Each structure stands twice: as C-alpha cells, then as structure tokens.
Short mmCIF file of C-alpha atoms (C1' of nucleotides) in Angstrom, two decimals:
data_model
loop_
_atom_site.label_atom_id
_atom_site.label_comp_id
_atom_site.label_asym_id
_atom_site.label_seq_id
_atom_site.Cartn_x
_atom_site.Cartn_y
_atom_site.Cartn_z
CA MET A 1 -37.08 33.75 2.11
CA GLY A 2 -38.26 37.21 1.32
CA ASP A 3 -39.25 38.86 -2.01
CA LYS A 4 -37.66 42.13 -1.78
CA PHE A 5 -34.35 40.90 -3.12
CA GLN A 6 -33.27 39.75 -6.53
CA LEU A 7 -33.05 36.22 -7.55
CA ILE A 8 -29.95 34.48 -8.93
CA HIS A 9 -31.39 34.58 -12.40
CA ASP A 10 -31.83 38.35 -12.24
CA VAL A 11 -28.09 38.88 -11.90
CA SER A 12 -25.97 38.87 -15.02
CA PRO A 13 -22.50 40.22 -15.72
CA GLY A 14 -22.88 43.95 -15.60
CA THR A 15 -26.02 43.99 -13.38
CA THR A 16 -25.55 46.67 -10.70
CA GLY A 17 -27.23 47.43 -7.42
CA TRP A 18 -28.41 43.81 -6.70
CA THR A 19 -28.77 41.83 -3.54
CA VAL A 20 -29.63 38.18 -3.54
CA LYS A 21 -30.62 36.23 -0.46
CA VAL A 22 -28.95 32.80 -0.67
CA VAL A 23 -28.37 29.60 1.28
CA VAL A 24 -24.98 28.04 1.10
CA ALA A 25 -26.05 24.75 -0.39
CA GLU A 26 -22.60 23.27 -0.92
CA LYS A 27 -19.19 24.14 0.15
CA PHE A 28 -16.28 22.12 -1.20
CA SER A 29 -12.85 21.65 0.21
CA PRO A 30 -10.35 24.20 -1.07
CA LYS A 31 -8.29 22.91 -3.94
CA VAL A 32 -5.06 23.89 -5.66
CA ALA A 33 -5.50 24.79 -9.41
CA GLN A 34 -4.20 22.34 -11.83
CA ARG A 35 -1.61 24.56 -13.61
CA SER A 36 -0.81 27.17 -11.08
CA PRO A 37 -0.35 27.44 -7.29
CA THR A 38 -3.57 29.29 -6.87
CA LYS A 39 -5.97 27.98 -4.31
CA TYR A 40 -9.72 28.08 -4.99
CA GLN A 41 -12.84 26.95 -3.27
CA ASN A 42 -16.24 26.50 -4.84
CA LEU A 43 -19.52 27.04 -3.18
CA THR A 44 -23.12 26.50 -4.48
CA LEU A 45 -25.46 29.22 -3.51
CA MET A 46 -29.19 28.70 -3.70
CA ASP A 47 -31.96 31.33 -3.79
CA SER A 48 -35.45 31.08 -2.52
CA GLU A 49 -36.72 29.40 -5.71
CA GLY A 50 -34.07 26.78 -5.67
CA SER A 51 -31.87 28.19 -8.40
CA THR A 52 -28.17 27.82 -7.81
CA VAL A 53 -25.02 29.57 -8.86
CA GLN A 54 -21.43 28.59 -8.43
CA ALA A 55 -19.50 30.97 -6.25
CA THR A 56 -15.68 30.77 -6.10
CA LEU A 57 -13.22 32.13 -3.56
CA TYR A 58 -9.53 32.43 -4.35
CA GLY A 59 -6.32 32.53 -2.40
CA GLN A 60 -6.53 34.46 0.88
CA ASN A 61 -10.21 34.96 0.59
CA ILE A 62 -10.70 31.32 1.27
CA THR A 63 -9.55 31.51 4.87
CA ALA A 64 -10.86 35.05 5.35
CA PHE A 65 -14.40 33.98 4.51
CA GLN A 66 -14.53 30.49 5.97
CA ASP A 67 -16.51 31.67 8.94
CA GLU A 68 -18.61 34.06 6.89
CA LEU A 69 -20.13 31.54 4.46
CA LEU A 70 -21.30 28.57 6.44
CA LEU A 71 -22.95 25.58 4.83
CA GLY A 72 -26.67 25.73 5.31
CA LYS A 73 -26.76 29.36 6.55
CA THR A 74 -28.60 32.22 4.85
CA TYR A 75 -26.86 35.36 3.61
CA LEU A 76 -27.70 38.57 1.65
CA ILE A 77 -24.94 38.90 -0.92
CA SER A 78 -24.23 41.89 -3.13
CA ASN A 79 -21.37 43.10 -5.18
CA ALA A 80 -19.92 39.78 -6.05
CA LEU A 81 -18.03 39.69 -9.30
CA VAL A 82 -20.46 38.18 -11.85
CA LYS A 83 -19.06 36.64 -15.01
CA GLU A 84 -19.56 33.86 -17.48
CA THR A 85 -17.97 30.72 -16.27
CA ASN A 86 -14.93 29.63 -18.26
CA ALA A 87 -16.09 26.44 -19.91
CA GLU A 88 -12.97 24.74 -18.70
CA TYR A 89 -13.75 25.37 -15.07
CA LYS A 90 -17.55 25.08 -15.34
CA ALA A 91 -19.14 23.49 -12.35
CA LYS A 92 -22.51 21.82 -12.91
CA SER A 93 -24.55 24.56 -11.13
CA GLY A 94 -24.76 27.04 -14.07
CA GLU A 95 -23.15 29.26 -16.64
CA ILE A 96 -22.69 32.25 -14.28
CA GLN A 97 -20.01 32.26 -11.70
CA TRP A 98 -19.77 34.62 -8.77
CA THR A 99 -16.38 35.54 -7.36
CA ILE A 100 -16.40 36.38 -3.68
CA SER A 101 -13.78 38.74 -2.65
CA GLY A 102 -13.17 41.48 -0.09
CA ARG A 103 -15.44 43.90 -1.90
CA THR A 104 -18.35 41.48 -1.81
CA ARG A 105 -20.86 42.45 0.79
CA ILE A 106 -22.13 39.57 2.85
CA ARG A 107 -24.68 39.81 5.56
CA ARG A 108 -25.80 36.87 7.67
CA VAL A 109 -29.63 36.46 7.97
CA GLU A 110 -30.95 34.39 10.86
CA GLU A 111 -33.30 32.17 8.96
CA ASN A 112 -33.59 28.49 8.98
CA ASN A 113 -33.71 27.49 5.38
CA SER A 114 -32.43 23.98 6.03
CA ASN A 115 -35.32 22.38 4.18
CA LEU A 116 -34.14 24.23 1.02
CA LEU A 117 -30.74 22.73 1.64
CA ILE A 118 -32.04 19.25 2.25
CA SER A 119 -34.07 19.56 -1.00
CA THR A 120 -30.89 19.67 -2.89
CA TYR A 121 -29.93 16.17 -1.83
CA SER A 122 -31.25 12.88 -3.09
CA PHE A 123 -30.50 10.46 -0.33
CA THR A 124 -29.66 6.77 -1.12
CA ASP A 125 -31.28 4.43 1.20
CA PHE A 126 -28.77 2.13 2.99
CA GLU A 127 -30.43 -0.91 1.55
CA ASP A 128 -29.89 0.47 -1.94
CA LEU A 129 -26.17 1.01 -1.48
CA PRO A 130 -25.05 -2.39 -2.76
CA LYS A 131 -26.32 -1.43 -6.22
CA TYR A 132 -23.63 1.28 -6.33
CA MET A 133 -20.69 -0.86 -5.13
CA ASP A 134 -17.44 -0.03 -6.81
CA SER A 135 -19.27 1.99 -9.41
CA ASN A 136 -17.73 5.25 -8.40
CA LEU A 137 -21.20 6.83 -8.90
CA ASP A 138 -22.17 9.73 -6.66
CA ILE A 139 -24.44 9.03 -3.79
CA SER A 140 -25.68 11.06 -0.91
CA VAL A 141 -26.57 9.67 2.50
CA ILE A 142 -28.08 10.88 5.70
CA GLY A 143 -27.58 9.13 9.08
CA MET A 144 -26.73 9.48 12.62
CA ILE A 145 -23.11 8.93 13.66
CA ILE A 146 -22.99 6.42 16.32
CA ASP A 147 -19.22 5.43 16.42
CA ILE A 148 -16.02 6.57 15.12
CA LYS A 149 -12.89 4.34 14.94
CA PRO A 150 -9.34 5.23 15.49
CA ARG A 151 -7.63 7.00 12.76
CA ARG A 152 -5.52 4.69 10.58
CA ILE A 153 -2.63 5.34 8.28
CA ILE A 154 -2.85 3.23 5.11
CA GLN A 155 -0.40 2.65 2.25
CA THR A 156 -2.03 2.73 -1.17
CA ARG A 157 -0.81 0.53 -3.90
CA PHE A 158 1.35 3.30 -5.16
CA GLY A 159 3.19 3.38 -1.87
CA LYS A 160 1.59 6.67 -0.80
CA GLU A 161 0.55 7.06 2.93
CA CYS A 162 -2.92 8.27 3.49
CA GLN A 163 -4.96 8.78 6.64
CA VAL A 164 -8.46 7.38 6.80
CA GLN A 165 -10.98 7.10 9.60
CA ASP A 166 -14.17 5.10 9.70
CA LEU A 167 -17.52 6.19 11.01
CA VAL A 168 -20.57 4.10 11.72
CA LEU A 169 -23.83 5.64 10.49
CA VAL A 170 -27.30 4.46 11.47
CA ASN A 171 -30.44 5.19 9.60
CA LYS A 172 -34.10 5.38 10.74
CA ARG A 173 -34.44 1.65 10.39
CA PHE A 174 -31.38 1.09 12.53
CA ASP A 175 -29.35 -0.29 9.63
CA THR A 176 -25.70 0.64 9.90
CA VAL A 177 -23.09 1.37 7.36
CA LEU A 178 -19.43 2.24 7.58
CA LEU A 179 -18.29 5.61 6.12
CA THR A 180 -14.54 5.86 5.46
CA MET A 181 -13.24 9.45 5.68
CA TRP A 182 -10.04 10.15 3.74
CA GLU A 183 -7.28 12.65 4.19
CA THR A 184 -8.66 16.22 4.78
CA PHE A 185 -11.97 14.84 5.99
CA VAL A 186 -10.04 13.17 8.79
CA ASP A 187 -8.48 16.49 9.80
CA ASN A 188 -11.72 18.39 9.67
CA GLU A 189 -15.00 16.50 9.97
CA CYS A 190 -13.59 13.63 11.99
CA LYS A 191 -11.92 15.81 14.47
CA TYR A 192 -15.11 17.75 15.00
CA ILE A 193 -17.05 14.49 15.39
CA CYS A 194 -14.69 13.10 17.90
CA GLN A 195 -15.20 16.12 20.04
CA ASN A 196 -18.92 16.10 19.71
CA LEU A 197 -19.95 12.45 19.53
CA ARG A 198 -22.01 12.79 22.64
CA LYS A 199 -24.40 15.05 20.91
CA LYS A 200 -25.64 12.40 18.47
CA LEU A 201 -24.59 14.06 15.32
CA ILE A 202 -26.55 13.85 12.08
CA LEU A 203 -24.34 13.54 9.08
CA ILE A 204 -25.44 14.53 5.62
CA GLY A 205 -22.91 13.81 2.89
CA LYS A 206 -22.95 14.16 -0.79
CA HIS A 207 -20.57 13.16 -3.66
CA LEU A 208 -19.69 9.91 -1.85
CA LYS A 209 -19.13 6.52 -3.32
CA VAL A 210 -19.80 2.99 -2.34
CA THR A 211 -17.00 0.53 -2.19
CA SER A 212 -16.59 -3.15 -1.43
CA PHE A 213 -14.03 -2.49 1.20
CA ASN A 214 -14.83 -4.03 4.53
CA GLY A 215 -17.78 -5.83 3.07
CA LEU A 216 -19.57 -2.76 1.83
CA SER A 217 -18.78 0.81 2.85
CA ILE A 218 -19.19 4.38 1.86
CA SER A 219 -16.14 6.33 1.02
CA THR A 220 -15.35 10.08 0.37
CA LYS A 221 -14.21 11.33 -2.92
CA ALA A 222 -12.07 14.48 -3.41
CA ASP A 223 -15.27 16.62 -3.89
CA SER A 224 -17.40 15.12 -1.10
CA SER A 225 -19.09 17.57 1.13
CA PHE A 226 -20.61 17.18 4.54
CA PHE A 227 -23.13 18.84 6.68
CA ILE A 228 -22.78 17.72 10.23
CA ASP A 229 -25.40 18.86 12.71
CA GLY A 230 -25.62 18.17 16.45
CA GLU A 231 -29.05 19.53 17.17
CA PHE A 232 -31.15 17.69 14.65
CA GLU A 233 -32.62 20.92 13.58
CA LEU A 234 -31.75 20.20 10.04
CA VAL A 235 -34.31 17.50 9.32
CA GLU A 236 -37.43 17.60 11.30
CA GLU A 237 -37.91 13.87 10.73
CA PHE A 238 -34.57 13.04 12.21
CA LYS A 239 -35.14 15.27 15.14
CA SER A 240 -38.30 13.37 16.28
CA TRP A 241 -36.69 10.00 15.35
CA GLY A 242 -33.71 10.79 17.45
CA HIS A 243 -35.80 11.72 20.48
CA THR A 244 -38.25 8.91 20.11
CA ASN A 245 -35.51 6.31 19.86
CA SER A 246 -32.91 7.87 22.13
CA GLU A 247 -32.85 4.76 24.32
CA ILE A 248 -32.13 2.35 21.43
CA ILE A 249 -29.64 4.60 20.00
CA ASP A 250 -27.88 5.06 23.28
CA ASN A 251 -27.72 1.33 23.53
CA MET A 252 -26.35 0.99 20.03
CA ILE A 253 -23.73 3.44 20.96
CA SER A 254 -22.72 2.03 24.34
CA GLU A 255 -23.09 -1.64 23.66
CA LYS A 256 -22.08 -1.54 20.01
CA HIS A 257 -25.15 -3.58 19.49
CA TYR A 258 -25.08 -2.62 15.79
CA LEU A 259 -22.04 -4.59 15.11
CA THR A 260 -23.82 -7.92 14.77
CA SER A 261 -27.43 -6.99 14.14
CA THR A 262 -27.25 -5.47 10.62
CA PRO A 263 -25.15 -7.53 8.17
CA SER A 264 -24.57 -5.85 4.78
CA LYS A 265 -26.40 -7.23 1.78
CA LEU A 266 -24.86 -7.62 -1.69
CA SER A 267 -26.51 -7.25 -4.98
CA VAL A 268 -25.45 -10.44 -6.60
CA PRO A 269 -26.09 -10.81 -10.30
CA THR A 270 -28.33 -13.62 -11.41
CA ALA A 271 -28.12 -13.27 -15.20
CA GLU A 272 -25.38 -15.26 -16.96
CA LYS A 273 -24.28 -12.25 -18.79
CA ASP A 274 -23.39 -10.45 -15.61
CA PHE A 275 -20.67 -13.00 -14.87
CA THR A 276 -17.20 -12.54 -16.25
CA GLU A 277 -15.74 -15.63 -18.03
CA ILE A 278 -12.31 -16.31 -16.56
CA LYS A 279 -10.82 -16.48 -20.06
CA ASN A 280 -11.49 -12.83 -20.43
CA ILE A 281 -9.42 -11.79 -17.45
CA GLN A 282 -6.48 -14.21 -17.77
CA GLY A 283 -3.37 -12.21 -18.20
CA LEU A 284 -5.39 -9.05 -17.83
CA LYS A 285 -3.19 -5.89 -17.32
CA THR A 286 -5.73 -3.25 -16.47
CA ALA A 287 -5.90 -1.23 -13.34
CA LYS A 288 -8.06 -2.27 -10.48
CA GLN A 289 -11.31 -3.88 -11.48
CA PHE A 290 -14.04 -5.88 -10.10
CA PHE A 291 -15.73 -8.91 -11.53
CA TRP A 292 -18.42 -11.46 -10.66
CA ILE A 293 -17.40 -14.97 -11.46
CA LYS A 294 -19.42 -18.10 -11.13
CA GLY A 295 -17.21 -21.20 -10.69
CA LYS A 296 -15.39 -23.37 -8.20
CA ALA A 297 -12.49 -22.76 -5.93
CA SER A 298 -9.91 -25.25 -4.92
CA VAL A 299 -6.54 -25.35 -3.07
CA LYS A 300 -3.83 -26.46 -5.44
CA VAL A 301 -0.91 -25.78 -3.11
CA LEU A 302 -1.53 -27.75 -0.05
CA ASN A 303 1.64 -26.65 1.68
CA GLN A 304 0.93 -22.99 2.26
CA THR A 305 0.36 -20.90 5.41
CA TYR A 306 -3.33 -20.51 5.89
CA TRP A 307 -3.07 -17.50 8.20
CA TYR A 308 -0.99 -14.56 9.08
CA MET A 309 -0.60 -12.49 12.22
CA SER A 310 -2.31 -9.16 11.72
CA CYS A 311 -3.02 -5.83 13.27
CA ASN A 312 -6.63 -5.81 14.62
CA ASN A 313 -6.85 -2.19 13.45
CA CYS A 314 -5.69 -2.31 9.87
CA ASN A 315 -5.23 -5.98 9.01
CA LYS A 316 -1.62 -5.45 7.98
CA ILE A 317 0.91 -8.01 8.85
CA SER A 318 2.47 -8.11 12.34
CA SER A 319 5.60 -9.62 13.72
CA GLU A 320 4.17 -9.89 17.23
CA ASN A 321 2.73 -12.83 19.08
CA TYR A 322 -0.86 -13.56 19.30
CA GLY A 323 -2.60 -11.12 21.76
CA ASP A 324 0.25 -8.87 22.20
CA ILE A 325 -0.40 -5.11 22.28
CA TYR A 326 2.04 -3.19 20.09
CA PRO A 327 2.41 -0.16 18.05
CA CYS A 328 1.56 -0.90 14.42
CA VAL A 329 4.14 0.46 11.99
CA PHE A 330 1.53 0.51 9.24
CA CYS A 331 -1.47 2.21 10.61
CA LYS A 332 0.41 3.96 13.44
CA CYS A 333 -2.08 2.71 15.98
CA THR A 334 -0.22 2.75 19.34
CA ASP A 335 -2.15 -0.10 20.94
CA ALA A 336 -2.81 -2.50 18.07
CA LYS A 337 -3.42 -6.15 18.93
CA ALA A 338 -1.90 -8.99 17.06
CA ILE A 339 -4.57 -11.46 15.97
CA PRO A 340 -4.48 -14.24 13.34
CA ARG A 341 -6.19 -13.70 10.08
CA ALA A 342 -7.14 -16.37 7.71
CA LYS A 343 -5.75 -16.40 4.10
CA VAL A 344 -5.75 -18.97 1.36
CA TYR A 345 -4.08 -19.10 -2.05
CA MET A 346 -6.38 -20.90 -4.34
CA GLN A 347 -7.37 -21.55 -7.97
CA LEU A 348 -10.63 -20.34 -9.32
CA THR A 349 -12.03 -22.22 -12.32
CA ASP A 350 -14.96 -21.84 -14.56
CA PRO A 351 -15.67 -23.70 -17.82
CA THR A 352 -13.50 -21.26 -19.72
CA GLY A 353 -10.34 -21.22 -17.66
CA TYR A 354 -8.61 -20.69 -14.38
CA ILE A 355 -6.88 -17.93 -12.34
CA ASN A 356 -5.04 -18.03 -9.16
CA ALA A 357 -6.56 -15.89 -6.37
CA THR A 358 -6.15 -15.15 -2.79
CA ALA A 359 -8.95 -14.85 -0.23
CA ILE A 360 -8.25 -13.17 3.12
CA GLY A 361 -10.26 -12.96 6.28
CA ASN A 362 -13.93 -13.94 6.11
CA PRO A 363 -14.06 -15.20 2.52
CA ALA A 364 -10.99 -17.44 3.35
CA GLU A 365 -12.68 -18.77 6.46
CA TYR A 366 -15.84 -19.39 4.57
CA PHE A 367 -14.18 -21.25 1.84
CA LEU A 368 -11.97 -23.43 4.21
CA GLN A 369 -14.84 -23.85 6.55
CA SER A 370 -12.48 -23.06 9.39
CA ASN A 371 -11.31 -20.04 11.23
CA ALA A 372 -8.09 -18.11 11.76
CA GLU A 373 -7.47 -19.39 15.28
CA ILE A 374 -7.78 -23.03 14.19
CA LEU A 375 -5.74 -22.39 11.07
CA MET A 376 -3.04 -20.88 13.26
CA ASN A 377 -2.82 -23.80 15.53
CA GLN A 378 -2.76 -26.37 12.74
CA THR A 379 0.57 -27.95 12.47
CA LEU A 380 0.12 -30.57 9.75
CA ILE A 381 -0.46 -30.10 6.16
CA PRO A 382 -4.29 -29.99 5.94
CA THR A 383 -6.46 -32.66 4.55
CA ALA A 384 -9.99 -32.63 3.31
CA ALA A 385 -10.99 -33.77 6.69
CA SER A 386 -9.53 -30.76 8.47
CA MET A 387 -10.76 -28.10 6.06
CA ARG A 388 -12.62 -27.66 2.81
CA LEU A 389 -10.05 -27.81 -0.06
CA SER A 390 -12.41 -27.74 -2.98
CA MET A 391 -16.01 -26.92 -3.84
CA ASP A 392 -18.53 -29.52 -5.09
CA GLU A 393 -20.91 -26.94 -6.51
CA ASP A 394 -20.49 -23.69 -8.35
CA GLU A 395 -20.38 -20.67 -5.99
CA ILE A 396 -20.28 -16.93 -6.88
CA PHE A 397 -17.18 -14.96 -6.40
CA TYR A 398 -16.62 -11.19 -6.29
CA VAL A 399 -13.08 -10.72 -7.44
CA LYS A 400 -10.83 -7.68 -7.43
CA ALA A 401 -7.95 -7.55 -9.95
CA ILE A 402 -5.00 -5.62 -8.56
CA THR A 403 -2.05 -4.29 -10.35
CA LYS A 404 0.76 -3.23 -8.06
CA GLU A 405 2.89 -0.18 -8.81
CA LEU A 406 5.88 -2.06 -10.19
CA SER A 407 4.32 -5.22 -11.39
CA THR A 408 2.86 -5.79 -14.82
CA ASP A 409 0.57 -8.72 -14.07
CA CYS A 410 -2.59 -8.84 -12.18
CA LYS A 411 -3.28 -10.44 -8.91
CA PHE A 412 -6.74 -11.53 -8.11
CA GLU A 413 -8.37 -11.27 -4.74
CA ILE A 414 -11.68 -12.84 -3.71
CA LEU A 415 -13.70 -10.27 -1.74
CA PHE A 416 -16.88 -12.20 -1.37
CA ILE A 417 -18.06 -15.67 -1.84
CA VAL A 418 -21.82 -16.32 -2.18
CA ASN A 419 -23.48 -19.65 -2.42
CA PRO A 420 -26.15 -19.56 -5.15
CA SER A 421 -28.58 -21.24 -2.88
CA GLN A 422 -28.68 -18.06 -0.80
CA ILE A 423 -30.00 -16.06 -3.70
CA ALA A 424 -33.67 -15.50 -3.57
CA GLY A 425 -33.85 -13.97 -6.98
CA ASP A 426 -35.19 -10.58 -7.84
CA LYS A 427 -36.64 -10.59 -11.33
CA ASN A 428 -37.11 -6.82 -11.44
CA THR A 429 -33.49 -5.89 -10.94
CA GLY A 430 -31.71 -8.93 -12.03
CA LYS A 431 -29.75 -8.59 -8.75
CA ALA A 432 -30.44 -10.54 -5.66
CA PRO A 433 -29.73 -9.20 -2.27
CA VAL A 434 -28.01 -11.77 -0.08
CA GLU A 435 -26.08 -11.77 3.05
CA HIS A 436 -22.53 -12.08 1.80
CA ILE A 437 -19.53 -13.90 3.00
CA GLY A 438 -17.34 -10.81 3.05
CA GLU A 439 -15.94 -8.81 5.90
CA PRO A 440 -18.34 -7.80 8.63
CA ILE A 441 -17.98 -4.62 10.46
CA LYS A 442 -15.26 -5.53 12.89
CA PHE A 443 -16.01 -5.91 16.51
CA LEU A 444 -13.90 -3.53 18.58
CA GLU A 445 -12.49 -4.82 21.78
CA PRO A 446 -14.24 -3.49 24.90
CA THR A 447 -12.47 -0.22 25.62
CA THR A 448 -13.07 2.91 27.52
CA LYS A 449 -14.61 5.81 25.59
CA ARG A 450 -11.46 7.66 26.21
CA SER A 451 -9.17 5.15 24.62
CA LEU A 452 -11.45 4.75 21.69
CA PHE A 453 -10.51 8.29 20.71
CA HIS A 454 -6.94 8.14 22.01
CA SER A 455 -5.36 9.04 18.79
CA ASP A 456 -7.24 12.20 18.76
CA THR A 457 -6.65 13.53 22.35
CA ASP A 458 -3.53 15.38 21.29
CA ASP A 459 -5.54 16.87 18.50
CA ALA A 460 -8.32 17.78 20.94
CA GLN A 461 -5.91 19.95 22.94
CA SER A 462 -4.79 22.04 20.01
CA SER A 463 -8.24 22.17 18.46
CA LYS A 464 -9.60 24.87 20.71
CA LYS A 465 -6.97 27.21 19.25
CA LYS A 466 -7.88 26.05 15.84
CA ARG A 467 -11.56 26.03 16.12
CA ASP A 468 -12.09 29.41 14.63
CA LYS A 469 -10.03 28.49 11.80
CA SER A 470 -11.63 25.21 11.16
CA THR A 471 -12.93 24.68 7.72
CA ILE A 472 -15.70 22.36 8.68
CA GLU A 473 -19.23 23.45 8.60
CA ILE A 474 -21.10 23.10 11.85
CA THR A 475 -24.64 24.15 12.65
CA LYS A 476 -24.64 25.30 16.15
CA LYS A 477 -27.77 25.31 18.32
CA ASN A 478 -29.87 28.41 17.52
CA GLN A 479 -26.96 30.82 17.85
"C1'" DC B 1 -6.96 4.73 -3.20
"C1'" DC B 2 -6.84 0.03 2.35
"C1'" DC B 3 -5.83 -6.96 4.15
"C1'" DC B 4 -1.68 -12.06 2.60
"C1'" DC B 5 2.27 -13.62 -0.64
"C1'" DC B 6 5.52 -11.88 -4.36
"C1'" DC B 7 8.63 -7.85 -6.47
"C1'" DC B 8 13.97 -5.28 -4.78
#
DNA sequence: CCCCCCCC
C-alpha cells in the first residue's frame, strides 16, 4: 500500500481534500435499524498500517454500492462523511465513522492486500473448538469447504421457521467440522457455495459461535461475516496445502471419507466444581442452559417407546414406514427417508437429587447399549438382559435445559454421555478432551452429486440473473 | 435459535 495517501487517523470531522487507501476488512449483512425502518450496513475499512474505521451505508446506498466495496479488495476513498460515532451505535472499530454515500469517491485499486485482511483474524484451531461450546463467544475459523448438505427448514422453540444449511469444513490436518449457516447466509453464501463447490472453496468466517448441536458444530450469528475464495489466493499457506493434498481432498469430497475419520472431541470438566448439582436445577425456570452433571442414569418407566421414526435429514418425527422416501413437512426435504431413531426417557440422579431427562439418538443408544433398529423391532417390554436399564458407575452427562414457548417448567435433554474412564485428564486446563457419545456427523446416503444439491437447482437457474445483485463477497481469480 | 414425548 502506498504512502502518498492519508491514513485513517489523519482524517477527522472537517478534514478536507483527503484520500485514504483501504482494504474492506469486514462487511456485515445489511440490517434494519431498531427504532426506524432505515436499513444500514456496516463495513470495517483498514489502512496500510492496520488501523480501522467503521463505515456505514444507509438505505439505497447499500444495494448501489454492494459491488463497489467488496470484502478483501482495496480502494481509494475520498469525500466520505466523517463524523463522531454516536455512542449508541458505536461499533468496536473506533470513534470515527465514515458514511458512504453517492458523493463519496471510490476507486478500485488492483492490489492484493489479503494478508492485511487475514491479519485481522485470529483463527481458532478446530481442536480448540470444544472449549467454546455453547459459550456464545466469538470465534473465527478458516477451512476448506468439502461438502454442503441440503437446506433444511427448522422450527425454533418459539415456533418460528428458519432455514439452515450445514457445510463441512476441513482444516490442514484433515480434521472436519460442521458449520451451520442460518437464514440469510443460506440465501447468499450457501447459494454461491453450491454453485462453486468444484472449485474447492476456502472459507474464512468471523463472529461465529460453537454449539453442541450435532455433537459439536459451528454456527453463524447475526453479525457473522464470511470471506469465501475459490482460488486460494487469500492465504498462501492454504494455496500450497490445497495443491499438495488435492488427491486426499478429492477423496474426502467424493468418498465422504471424513465422515468417520474425525470424531469430535469434547472438553469434559474434571474438577468437581465444574459439575452442577442436580438440586440446583430441579424446578429451574431459566431459558436454555447447559450443564455438566456427574451421576447415574436409569430407566424408571419400562413401558415406553424407545424409538421413533424420523426424517434422516432433520430428525423430526415421521409418519412413514421404515425406508420410505417422502417429503418431510418439517424440513421440506422432498426426498427424506424414514429411519428409526433411538430415544429414552430416564432419570438422572446424583447425591443431591434427581431429574427426568430424555436422550435421543447416539446418547440414547449408548446408554441403552442398543441401536435404533433393534429397539424398533423389539416387541416385549425390555429387561436388563435386552438393554442397559441402569448404570453401575457414575458417568458424565452434558445436559440441556429447555423451556418451551408456552410451558413454564424445564425439560432436560442429555446431549452427551461420557464415561469417566475415557478421560485422560489435562491438568493444565481442567478439561479433558475425549471422544464423546454424542451425535456424529451423519452419514449421507450415497447419492449423485446432482441430487445432493437438488434443493438448490431451482435457485441455480434464477441465480444468474441475481448474481450481479448478490450481496456475498467473492474473490474472483485475478480479475 | 434445530431431534422424542407433553402442552392445545
């Protein structure tokens, strides 16, 4: 970046005749203002010294400039409106805010300052993700996209329908993680990814969170932002990695080899103080929360159904017969398959009390020491000979407390069960990474490439028209 | 913010 221009710090309210060369370091999704219908979009601009300023676009300028200010690209900017940021709206990048409007002069500079962009990120290693599980803390990740699942519609606990779509990312050690994209990220980023998956896209995301859903996965937040690049030019390291390992990656993509090779690890607490005593959550009325409990599980109601027929795409209940292909009313998948899923209603006890809790899927199968298909075919009321009905030793449970919209009391759901003997113990962190008994990344039925993306083919047709209007940021090859 | 049951 050159010297003959001003830096961000040189520009104050009232400064005239300035030009600053900046990289678009962040570009957030447009939002609607809290107390008015005004739309706004925030960007973070960075100069050659790494200083940043928040720039904001309003109303019609958002769409007008969406192809002018691309994430990671370099621009000469002059005549933005420079003012002190209203404390109420202050973003973290600084006290000064630039407003970009029709009078702002913006000139694209063909420079690759992606290293500067990358320097603004602090990537979390995949193996450190468990430390952030359900914490809602911001994390950033970088990885190659090796798979994208069909879009799903889900119902939140407040009855709202949302669209989500899962990606599989692989890092340089060939570890994989699921990234769930929500709502607008499905319309924008996922649509682009579906159309370009052959290019081995690198994804860089920030302001993401780690959840315990599906074992352990990354999820978007409202202010997440992505940089998706199909040519590896972003990160030199990844470029050479991608080329060196293209055969392995091709194999992961085509054979879905990753599905069984990289189980998630959990950070299981080892200190007594990290476990919640059951007496402290009995009758709890809080919103959703997560707890570690050390205790024993047992089935108190023998005469229950230990499985349900589910959609293989979204796990929601199905009225179809095993193996049937059907349109799922919940996730809207047109070719969902009905498969049994284990569930068990049990009692969790520790020395301080007990709660009733449900386990579904893998934790249920682990506890019962059975599997969904066997449970489905079982006709008699089970006995200790046919399945495990109680635990001899304490095990460790990761429990989610759920309050439904119209219900006052909490339900508890067991997400993971860990046998203490699995824990190696890590005295430095007080957390032990173990392979958990949670949900693995699901194995997709063998399918053609085409049908994998079937739910997006309609979109693909209209997308050409829309491409110029797209709000996603894409780095194209050496334009 | 997403899996069963329940709730009407």
